[in-house]
PDB file of C-alpha atoms in Angstrom:
ATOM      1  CA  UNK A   1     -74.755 -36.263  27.595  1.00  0.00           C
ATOM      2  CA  UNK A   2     -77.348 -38.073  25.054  1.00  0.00           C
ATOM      3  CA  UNK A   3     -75.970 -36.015  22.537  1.00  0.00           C
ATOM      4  CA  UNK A   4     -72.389 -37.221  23.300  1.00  0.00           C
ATOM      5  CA  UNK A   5     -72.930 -40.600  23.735  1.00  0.00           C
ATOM      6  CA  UNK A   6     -75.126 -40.794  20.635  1.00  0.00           C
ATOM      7  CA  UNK A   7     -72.361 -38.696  18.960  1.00  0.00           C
ATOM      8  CA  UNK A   8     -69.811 -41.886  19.590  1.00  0.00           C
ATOM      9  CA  UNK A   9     -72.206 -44.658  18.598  1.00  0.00           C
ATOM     10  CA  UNK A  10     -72.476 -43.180  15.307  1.00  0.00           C
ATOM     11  CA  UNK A  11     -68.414 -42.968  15.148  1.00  0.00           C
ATOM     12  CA  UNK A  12     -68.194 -46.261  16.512  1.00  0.00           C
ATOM     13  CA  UNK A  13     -71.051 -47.640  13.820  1.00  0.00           C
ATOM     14  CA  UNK A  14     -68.922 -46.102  11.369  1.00  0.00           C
ATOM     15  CA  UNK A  15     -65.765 -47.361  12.041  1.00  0.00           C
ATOM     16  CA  UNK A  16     -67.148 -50.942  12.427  1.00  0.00           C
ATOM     17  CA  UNK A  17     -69.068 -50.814   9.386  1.00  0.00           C
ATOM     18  CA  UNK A  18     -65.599 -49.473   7.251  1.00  0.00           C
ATOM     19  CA  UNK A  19     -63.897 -51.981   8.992  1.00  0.00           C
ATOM     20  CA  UNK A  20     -66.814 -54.702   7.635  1.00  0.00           C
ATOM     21  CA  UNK A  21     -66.091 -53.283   3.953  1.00  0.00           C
ATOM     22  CA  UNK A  22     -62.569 -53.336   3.801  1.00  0.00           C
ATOM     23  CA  UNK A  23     -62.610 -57.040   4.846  1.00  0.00           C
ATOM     24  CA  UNK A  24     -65.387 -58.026   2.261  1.00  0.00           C
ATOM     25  CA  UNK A  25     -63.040 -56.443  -0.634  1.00  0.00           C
ATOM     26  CA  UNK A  26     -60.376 -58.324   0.858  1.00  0.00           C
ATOM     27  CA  UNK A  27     -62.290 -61.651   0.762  1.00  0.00           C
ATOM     28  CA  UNK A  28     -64.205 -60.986  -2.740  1.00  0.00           C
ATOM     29  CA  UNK A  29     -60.329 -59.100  -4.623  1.00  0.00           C
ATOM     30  CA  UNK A  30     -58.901 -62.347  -6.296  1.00  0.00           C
ATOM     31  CA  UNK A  31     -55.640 -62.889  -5.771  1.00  0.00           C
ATOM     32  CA  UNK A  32     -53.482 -59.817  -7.366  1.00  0.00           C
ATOM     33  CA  UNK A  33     -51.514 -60.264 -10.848  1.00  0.00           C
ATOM     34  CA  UNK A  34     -49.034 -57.393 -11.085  1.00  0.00           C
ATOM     35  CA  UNK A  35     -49.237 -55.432 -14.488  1.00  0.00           C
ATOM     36  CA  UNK A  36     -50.662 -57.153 -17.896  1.00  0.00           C
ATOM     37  CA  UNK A  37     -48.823 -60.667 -17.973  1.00  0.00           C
ATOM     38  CA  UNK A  38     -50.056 -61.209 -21.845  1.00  0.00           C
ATOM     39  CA  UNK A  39     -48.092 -58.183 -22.703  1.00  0.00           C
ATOM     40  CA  UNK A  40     -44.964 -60.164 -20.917  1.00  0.00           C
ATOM     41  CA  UNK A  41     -45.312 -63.204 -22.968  1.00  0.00           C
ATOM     42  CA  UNK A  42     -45.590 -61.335 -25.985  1.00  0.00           C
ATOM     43  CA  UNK A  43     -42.270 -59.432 -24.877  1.00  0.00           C
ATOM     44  CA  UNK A  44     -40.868 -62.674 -24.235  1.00  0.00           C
ATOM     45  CA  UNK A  45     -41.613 -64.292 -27.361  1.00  0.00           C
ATOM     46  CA  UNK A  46     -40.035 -61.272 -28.993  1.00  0.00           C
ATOM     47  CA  UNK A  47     -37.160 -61.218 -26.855  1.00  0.00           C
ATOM     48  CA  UNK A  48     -36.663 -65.294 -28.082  1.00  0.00           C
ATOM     49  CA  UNK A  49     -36.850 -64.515 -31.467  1.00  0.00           C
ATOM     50  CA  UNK A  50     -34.234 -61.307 -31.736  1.00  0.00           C
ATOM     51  CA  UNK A  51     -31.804 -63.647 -29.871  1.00  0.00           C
ATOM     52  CA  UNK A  52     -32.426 -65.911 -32.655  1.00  0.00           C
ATOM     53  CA  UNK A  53     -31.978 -62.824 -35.240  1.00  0.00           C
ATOM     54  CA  UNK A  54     -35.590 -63.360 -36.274  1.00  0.00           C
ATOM     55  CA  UNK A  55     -38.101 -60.257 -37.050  1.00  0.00           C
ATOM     56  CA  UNK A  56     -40.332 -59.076 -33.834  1.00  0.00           C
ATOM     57  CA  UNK A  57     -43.870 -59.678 -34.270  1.00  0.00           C
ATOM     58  CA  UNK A  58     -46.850 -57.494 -34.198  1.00  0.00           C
ATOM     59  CA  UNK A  59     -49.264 -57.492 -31.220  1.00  0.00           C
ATOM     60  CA  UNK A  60     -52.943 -58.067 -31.988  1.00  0.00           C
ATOM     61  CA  UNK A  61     -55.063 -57.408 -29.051  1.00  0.00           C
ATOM     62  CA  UNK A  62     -57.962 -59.842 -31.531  1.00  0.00           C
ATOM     63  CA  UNK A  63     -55.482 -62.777 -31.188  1.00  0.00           C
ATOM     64  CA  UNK A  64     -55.085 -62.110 -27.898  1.00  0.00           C
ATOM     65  CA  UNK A  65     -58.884 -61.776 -26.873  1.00  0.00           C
ATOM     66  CA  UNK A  66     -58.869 -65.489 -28.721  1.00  0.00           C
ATOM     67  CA  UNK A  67     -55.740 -66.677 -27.198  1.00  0.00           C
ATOM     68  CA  UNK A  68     -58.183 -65.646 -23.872  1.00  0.00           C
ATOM     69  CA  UNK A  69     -61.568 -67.571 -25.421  1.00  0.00           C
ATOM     70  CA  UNK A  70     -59.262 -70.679 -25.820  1.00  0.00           C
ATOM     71  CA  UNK A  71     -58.325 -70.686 -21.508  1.00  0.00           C
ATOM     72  CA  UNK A  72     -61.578 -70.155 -20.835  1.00  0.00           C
ATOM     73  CA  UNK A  73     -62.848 -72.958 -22.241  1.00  0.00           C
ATOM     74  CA  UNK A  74     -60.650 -74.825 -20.983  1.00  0.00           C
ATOM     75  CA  UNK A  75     -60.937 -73.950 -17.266  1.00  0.00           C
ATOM     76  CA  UNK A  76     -64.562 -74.286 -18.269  1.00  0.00           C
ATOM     77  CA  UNK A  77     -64.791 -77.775 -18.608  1.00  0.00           C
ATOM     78  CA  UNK A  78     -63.578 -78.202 -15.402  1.00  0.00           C
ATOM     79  CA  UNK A  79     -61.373 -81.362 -13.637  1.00  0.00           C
ATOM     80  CA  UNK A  80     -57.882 -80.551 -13.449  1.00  0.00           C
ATOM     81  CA  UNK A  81     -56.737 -78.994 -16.153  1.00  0.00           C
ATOM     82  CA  UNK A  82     -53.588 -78.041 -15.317  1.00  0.00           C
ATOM     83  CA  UNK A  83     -51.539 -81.502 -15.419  1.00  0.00           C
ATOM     84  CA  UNK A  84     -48.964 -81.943 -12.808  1.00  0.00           C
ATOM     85  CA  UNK A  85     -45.738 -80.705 -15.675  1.00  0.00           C
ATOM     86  CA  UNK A  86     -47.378 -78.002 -16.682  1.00  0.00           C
ATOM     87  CA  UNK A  87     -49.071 -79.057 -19.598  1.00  0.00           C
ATOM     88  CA  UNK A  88     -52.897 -78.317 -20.164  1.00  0.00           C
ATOM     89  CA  UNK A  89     -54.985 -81.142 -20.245  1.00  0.00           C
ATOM     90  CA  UNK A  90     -57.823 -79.823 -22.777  1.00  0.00           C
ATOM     91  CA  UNK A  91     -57.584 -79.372 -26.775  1.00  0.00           C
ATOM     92  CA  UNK A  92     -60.731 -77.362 -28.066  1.00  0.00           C
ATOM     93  CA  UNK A  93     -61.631 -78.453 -31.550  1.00  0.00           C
ATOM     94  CA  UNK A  94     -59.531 -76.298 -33.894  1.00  0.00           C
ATOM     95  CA  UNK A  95     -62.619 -74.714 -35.856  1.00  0.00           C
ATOM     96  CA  UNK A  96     -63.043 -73.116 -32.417  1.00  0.00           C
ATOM     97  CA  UNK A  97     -60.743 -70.878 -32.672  1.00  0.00           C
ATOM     98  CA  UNK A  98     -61.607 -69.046 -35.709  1.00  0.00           C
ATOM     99  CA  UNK A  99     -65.102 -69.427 -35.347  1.00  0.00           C
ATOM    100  CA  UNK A 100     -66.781 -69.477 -31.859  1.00  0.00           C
ATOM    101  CA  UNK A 101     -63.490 -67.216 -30.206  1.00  0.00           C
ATOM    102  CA  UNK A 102     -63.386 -64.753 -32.923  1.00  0.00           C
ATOM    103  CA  UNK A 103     -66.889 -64.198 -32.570  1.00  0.00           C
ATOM    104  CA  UNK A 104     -66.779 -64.140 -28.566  1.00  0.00           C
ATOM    105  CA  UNK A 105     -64.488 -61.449 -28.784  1.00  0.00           C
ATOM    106  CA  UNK A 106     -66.115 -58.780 -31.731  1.00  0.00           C
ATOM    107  CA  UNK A 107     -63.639 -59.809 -34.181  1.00  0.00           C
ATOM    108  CA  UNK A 108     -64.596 -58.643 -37.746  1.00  0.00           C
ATOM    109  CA  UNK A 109     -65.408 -61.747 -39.408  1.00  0.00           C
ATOM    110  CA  UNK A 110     -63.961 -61.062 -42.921  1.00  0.00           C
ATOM    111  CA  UNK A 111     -60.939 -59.887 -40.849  1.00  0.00           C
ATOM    112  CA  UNK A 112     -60.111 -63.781 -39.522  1.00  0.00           C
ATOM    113  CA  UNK A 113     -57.194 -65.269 -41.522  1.00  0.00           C
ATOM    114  CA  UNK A 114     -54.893 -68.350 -40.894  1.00  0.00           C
ATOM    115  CA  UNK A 115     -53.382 -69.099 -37.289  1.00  0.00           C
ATOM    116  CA  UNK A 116     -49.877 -70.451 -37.932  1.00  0.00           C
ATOM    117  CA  UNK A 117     -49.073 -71.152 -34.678  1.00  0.00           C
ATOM    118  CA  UNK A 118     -50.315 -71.867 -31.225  1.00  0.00           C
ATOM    119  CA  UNK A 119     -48.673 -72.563 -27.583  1.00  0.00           C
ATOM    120  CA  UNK A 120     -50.660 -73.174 -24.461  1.00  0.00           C
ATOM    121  CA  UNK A 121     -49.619 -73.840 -20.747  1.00  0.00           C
ATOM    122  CA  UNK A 122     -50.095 -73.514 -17.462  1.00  0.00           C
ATOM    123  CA  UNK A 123     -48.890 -73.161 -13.956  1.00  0.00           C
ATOM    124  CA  UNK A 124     -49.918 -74.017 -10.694  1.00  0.00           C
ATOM    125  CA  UNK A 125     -48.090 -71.276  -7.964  1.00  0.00           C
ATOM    126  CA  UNK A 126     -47.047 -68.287  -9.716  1.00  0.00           C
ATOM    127  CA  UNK A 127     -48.707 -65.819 -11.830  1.00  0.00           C
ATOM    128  CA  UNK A 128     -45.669 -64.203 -14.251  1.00  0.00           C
ATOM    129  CA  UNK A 129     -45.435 -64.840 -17.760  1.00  0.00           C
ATOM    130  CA  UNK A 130     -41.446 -65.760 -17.077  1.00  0.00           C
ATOM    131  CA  UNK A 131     -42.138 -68.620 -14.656  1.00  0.00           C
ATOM    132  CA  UNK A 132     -44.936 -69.502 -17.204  1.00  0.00           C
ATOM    133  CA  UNK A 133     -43.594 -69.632 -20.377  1.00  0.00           C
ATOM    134  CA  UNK A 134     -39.946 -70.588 -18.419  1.00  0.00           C
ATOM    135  CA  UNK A 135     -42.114 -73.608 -17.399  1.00  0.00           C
ATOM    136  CA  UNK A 136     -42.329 -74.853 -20.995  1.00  0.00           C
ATOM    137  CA  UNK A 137     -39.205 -73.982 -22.298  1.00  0.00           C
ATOM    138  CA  UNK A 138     -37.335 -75.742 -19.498  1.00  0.00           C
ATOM    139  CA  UNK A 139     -39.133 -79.135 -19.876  1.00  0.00           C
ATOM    140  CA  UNK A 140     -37.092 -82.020 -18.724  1.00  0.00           C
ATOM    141  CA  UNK A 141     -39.232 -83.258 -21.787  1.00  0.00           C
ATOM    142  CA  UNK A 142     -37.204 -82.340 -25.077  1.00  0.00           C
ATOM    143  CA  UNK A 143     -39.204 -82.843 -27.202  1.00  0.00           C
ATOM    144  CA  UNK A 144     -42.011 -80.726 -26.028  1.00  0.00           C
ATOM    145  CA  UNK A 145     -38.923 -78.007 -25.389  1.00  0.00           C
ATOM    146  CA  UNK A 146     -38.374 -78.388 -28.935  1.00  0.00           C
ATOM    147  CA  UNK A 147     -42.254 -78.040 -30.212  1.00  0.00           C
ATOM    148  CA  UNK A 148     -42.380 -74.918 -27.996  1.00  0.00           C
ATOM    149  CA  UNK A 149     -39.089 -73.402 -29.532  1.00  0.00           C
ATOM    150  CA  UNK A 150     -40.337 -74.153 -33.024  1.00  0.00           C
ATOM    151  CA  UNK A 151     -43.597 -72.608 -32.292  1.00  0.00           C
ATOM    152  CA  UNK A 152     -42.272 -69.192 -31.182  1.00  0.00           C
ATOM    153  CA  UNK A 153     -39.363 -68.908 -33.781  1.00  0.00           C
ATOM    154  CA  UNK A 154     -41.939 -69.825 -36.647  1.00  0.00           C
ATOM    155  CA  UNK A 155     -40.482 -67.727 -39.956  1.00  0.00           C
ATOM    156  CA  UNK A 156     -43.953 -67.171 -41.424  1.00  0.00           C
ATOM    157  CA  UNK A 157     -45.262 -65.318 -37.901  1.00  0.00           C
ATOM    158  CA  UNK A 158     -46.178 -61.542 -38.391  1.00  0.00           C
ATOM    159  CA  UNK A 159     -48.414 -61.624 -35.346  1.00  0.00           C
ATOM    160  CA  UNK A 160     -49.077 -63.074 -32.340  1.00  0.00           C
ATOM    161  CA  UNK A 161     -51.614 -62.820 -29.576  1.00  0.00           C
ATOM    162  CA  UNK A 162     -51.626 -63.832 -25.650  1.00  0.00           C
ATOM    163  CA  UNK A 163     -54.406 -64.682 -22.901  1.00  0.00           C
ATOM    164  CA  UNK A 164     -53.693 -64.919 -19.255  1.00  0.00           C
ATOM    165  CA  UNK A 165     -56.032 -66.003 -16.812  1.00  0.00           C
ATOM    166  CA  UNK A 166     -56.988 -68.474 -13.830  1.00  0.00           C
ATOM    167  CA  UNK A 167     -58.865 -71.273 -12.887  1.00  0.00           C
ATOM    168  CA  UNK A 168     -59.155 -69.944  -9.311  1.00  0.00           C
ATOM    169  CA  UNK A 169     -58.185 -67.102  -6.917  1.00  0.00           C
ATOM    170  CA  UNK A 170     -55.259 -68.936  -5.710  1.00  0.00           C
ATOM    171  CA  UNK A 171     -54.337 -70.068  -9.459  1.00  0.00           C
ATOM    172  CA  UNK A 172     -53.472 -72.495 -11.479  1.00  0.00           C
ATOM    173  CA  UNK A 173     -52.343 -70.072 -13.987  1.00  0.00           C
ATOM    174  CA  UNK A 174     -53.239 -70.614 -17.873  1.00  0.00           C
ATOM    175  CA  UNK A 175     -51.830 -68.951 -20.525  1.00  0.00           C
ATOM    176  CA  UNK A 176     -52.022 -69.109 -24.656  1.00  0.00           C
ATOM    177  CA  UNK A 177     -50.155 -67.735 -27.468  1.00  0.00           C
ATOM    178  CA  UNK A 178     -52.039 -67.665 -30.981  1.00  0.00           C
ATOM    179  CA  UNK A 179     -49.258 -66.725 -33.967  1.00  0.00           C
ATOM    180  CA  UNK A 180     -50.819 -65.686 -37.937  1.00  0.00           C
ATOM    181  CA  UNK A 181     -48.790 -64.797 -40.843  1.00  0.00           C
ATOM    182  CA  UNK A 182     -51.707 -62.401 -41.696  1.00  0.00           C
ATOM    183  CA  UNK A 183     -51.140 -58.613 -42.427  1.00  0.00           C
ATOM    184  CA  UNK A 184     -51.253 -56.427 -39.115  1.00  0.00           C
ATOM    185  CA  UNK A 185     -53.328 -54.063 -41.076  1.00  0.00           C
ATOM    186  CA  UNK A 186     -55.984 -56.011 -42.297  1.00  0.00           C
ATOM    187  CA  UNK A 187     -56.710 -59.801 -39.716  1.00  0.00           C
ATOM    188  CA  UNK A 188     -57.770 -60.074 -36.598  1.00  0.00           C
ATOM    189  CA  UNK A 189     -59.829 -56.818 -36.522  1.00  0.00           C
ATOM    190  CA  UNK A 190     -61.476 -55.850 -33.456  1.00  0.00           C
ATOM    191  CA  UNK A 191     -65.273 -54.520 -34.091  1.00  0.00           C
ATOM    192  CA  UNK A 192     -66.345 -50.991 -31.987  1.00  0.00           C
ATOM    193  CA  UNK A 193     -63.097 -48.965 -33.270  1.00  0.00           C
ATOM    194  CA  UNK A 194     -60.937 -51.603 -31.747  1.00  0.00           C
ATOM    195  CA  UNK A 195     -62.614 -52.485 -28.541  1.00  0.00           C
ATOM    196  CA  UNK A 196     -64.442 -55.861 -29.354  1.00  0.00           C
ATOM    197  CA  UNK A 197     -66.608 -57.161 -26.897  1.00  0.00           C
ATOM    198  CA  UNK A 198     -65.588 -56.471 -22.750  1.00  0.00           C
ATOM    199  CA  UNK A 199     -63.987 -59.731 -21.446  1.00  0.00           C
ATOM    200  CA  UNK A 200     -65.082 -59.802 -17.840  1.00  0.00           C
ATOM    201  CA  UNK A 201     -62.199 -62.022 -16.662  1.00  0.00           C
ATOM    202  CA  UNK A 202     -58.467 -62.526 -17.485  1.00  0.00           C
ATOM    203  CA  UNK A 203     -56.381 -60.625 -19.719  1.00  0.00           C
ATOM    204  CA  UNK A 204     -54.877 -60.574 -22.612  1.00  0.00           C
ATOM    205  CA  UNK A 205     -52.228 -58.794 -25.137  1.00  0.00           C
ATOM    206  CA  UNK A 206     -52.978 -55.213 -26.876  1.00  0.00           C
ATOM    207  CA  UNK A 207     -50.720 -52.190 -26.532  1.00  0.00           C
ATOM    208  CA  UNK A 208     -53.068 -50.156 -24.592  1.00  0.00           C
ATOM    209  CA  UNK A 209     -53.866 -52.588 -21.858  1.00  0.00           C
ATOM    210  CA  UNK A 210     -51.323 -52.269 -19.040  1.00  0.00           C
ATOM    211  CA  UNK A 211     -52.889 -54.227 -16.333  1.00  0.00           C
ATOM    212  CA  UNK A 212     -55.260 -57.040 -15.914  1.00  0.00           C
ATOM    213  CA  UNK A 213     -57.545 -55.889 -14.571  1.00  0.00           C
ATOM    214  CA  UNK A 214     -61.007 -57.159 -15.808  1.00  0.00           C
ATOM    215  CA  UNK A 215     -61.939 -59.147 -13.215  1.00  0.00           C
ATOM    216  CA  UNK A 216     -60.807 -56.649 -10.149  1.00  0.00           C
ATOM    217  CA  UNK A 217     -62.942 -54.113 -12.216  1.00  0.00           C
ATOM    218  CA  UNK A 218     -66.191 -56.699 -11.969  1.00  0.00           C
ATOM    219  CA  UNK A 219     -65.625 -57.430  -8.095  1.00  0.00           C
ATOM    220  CA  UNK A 220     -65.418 -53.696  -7.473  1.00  0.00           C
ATOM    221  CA  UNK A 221     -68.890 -53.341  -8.897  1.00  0.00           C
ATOM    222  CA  UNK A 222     -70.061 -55.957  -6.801  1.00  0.00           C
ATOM    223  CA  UNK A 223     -69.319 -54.241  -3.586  1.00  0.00           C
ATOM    224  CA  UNK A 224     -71.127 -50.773  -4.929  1.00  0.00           C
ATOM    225  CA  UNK A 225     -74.783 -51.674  -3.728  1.00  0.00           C
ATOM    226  CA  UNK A 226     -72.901 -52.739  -0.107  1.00  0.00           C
ATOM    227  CA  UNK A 227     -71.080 -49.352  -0.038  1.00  0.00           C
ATOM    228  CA  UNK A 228     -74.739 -47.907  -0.426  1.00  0.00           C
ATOM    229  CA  UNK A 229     -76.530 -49.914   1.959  1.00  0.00           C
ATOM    230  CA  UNK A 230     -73.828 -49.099   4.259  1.00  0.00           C
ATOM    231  CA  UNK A 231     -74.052 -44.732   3.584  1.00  0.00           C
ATOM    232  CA  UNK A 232     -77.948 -45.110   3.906  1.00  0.00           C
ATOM    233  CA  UNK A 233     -77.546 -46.773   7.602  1.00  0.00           C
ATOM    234  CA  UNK A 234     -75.419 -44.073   8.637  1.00  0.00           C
ATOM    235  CA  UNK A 235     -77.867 -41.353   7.158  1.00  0.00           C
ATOM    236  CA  UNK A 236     -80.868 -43.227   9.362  1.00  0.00           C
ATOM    237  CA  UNK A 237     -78.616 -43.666  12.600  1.00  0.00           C
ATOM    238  CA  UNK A 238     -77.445 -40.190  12.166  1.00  0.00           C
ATOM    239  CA  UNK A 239     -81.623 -38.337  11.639  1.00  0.00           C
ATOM    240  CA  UNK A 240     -82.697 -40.929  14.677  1.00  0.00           C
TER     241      UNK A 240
END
């Protein structure tokens, strides 16, 4: 009967202890973004510019790590950054780009050519590039409809680069595009055979990253030494 009832404690400790888990990766998961959303913009952009019978433009995953540096900074100086039509409320100091992002990300500095072109936003519900960049290019403001159109349909653009990431778990949303008439060959390298240095938040545009997923990948670390704690209990309860 001690055996038994000893037996179910341990199945009940179990289950409530699972059930403890699931809930803190519930509470500590942000808020989930569906596939890479820097990719999107980038398809966007190129979907814009073949309407427009203009040349699609080349991907570079070190404009996009930059187009992620400039975001950050601006969620990181805090306020409310995301104004009320969409617009960010935050303009780094241009030399920023080139030389504190590029290095933030492991681009190779002789690599680093000319941005041509840049386009930032933001949005305060929902988390797709379309409703993003749709946010911009359907301004009741004209003018800034036009500056955005003139941006992506630049004719000296080979490149172009996107970051994607939030202020908090519910959102706002912030987004960047950096553009470059550079060659795809030879700017914007990324250092370690193309990897640059790990972002550990957001995402941002390169052909081989399909989800964005940085920041999942950091909270699912977090929980490891829990999971642990949580296996050794069961090993004591279970000798005792």
């Amino acid at each position: 009967m001690r055996e038994i009832r000893s037996s179910f404690n341990l199945q009940l400790l179990a289950m409530l202890g699972l059930w403890m888990l699931l809930l803190l990766l519930g509470v500590v998961s942000p808020a989930k973004i569906h596939g890479n959303p820097a990719n999107d913009l980038v398809a966007l952009v190129n979907a814009n510019r073949t309407a427009s019978k203009l040349p699609r433009l080349r991907t570079s995953a070190g404009l996009g790590c930059m187009a992620l540096q400039y975001i950050s900074e601006c969620i990181g100086i805090g306020g409310d950054a995301c104004a009320g039509d969409n617009t960010v409320a935050c303009q780094p100091p241009e030399a920023h780009i080139t030389e504190v992002y590029a290095a933030n990300c492991g681009v190779e500095l002789p690599t680093v050519d000319v941005i041509t072109g840049r386009l930032v936003g933001c949005h305060r519900q929902r988390s797709d590039a379309e409703s993003a960049l749709d946010a911009v290019l359907s301004s009741g403001n004209s003018t800034a409809r036009a500056s955005a159109l003139a941006v992506i349909r630049g004719k000296e653009h080979t490149q172009v680069g996107a970051g994607f990431d939030r202020a908090h778990r519910r959102g706002p949303f912030f987004w960047c595009l950096l553009f470059t008439s550079g060659s795809a060959n030879s700017t914007f390298l990324l250092e370690a055979a193309g990897k640059g240095v790990h972002q550990t938040h957001g995402c941002f545009s390169a052909p081989d990253s399909l989800s964005c997923s940085a920041g999942a990948a950091a909270n699912a670390a977090a929980v490891v030494p829990l999971l642990l704690f949580f296996l050794l209990v069961l090993v004591v309860v279970g000798h005792s």
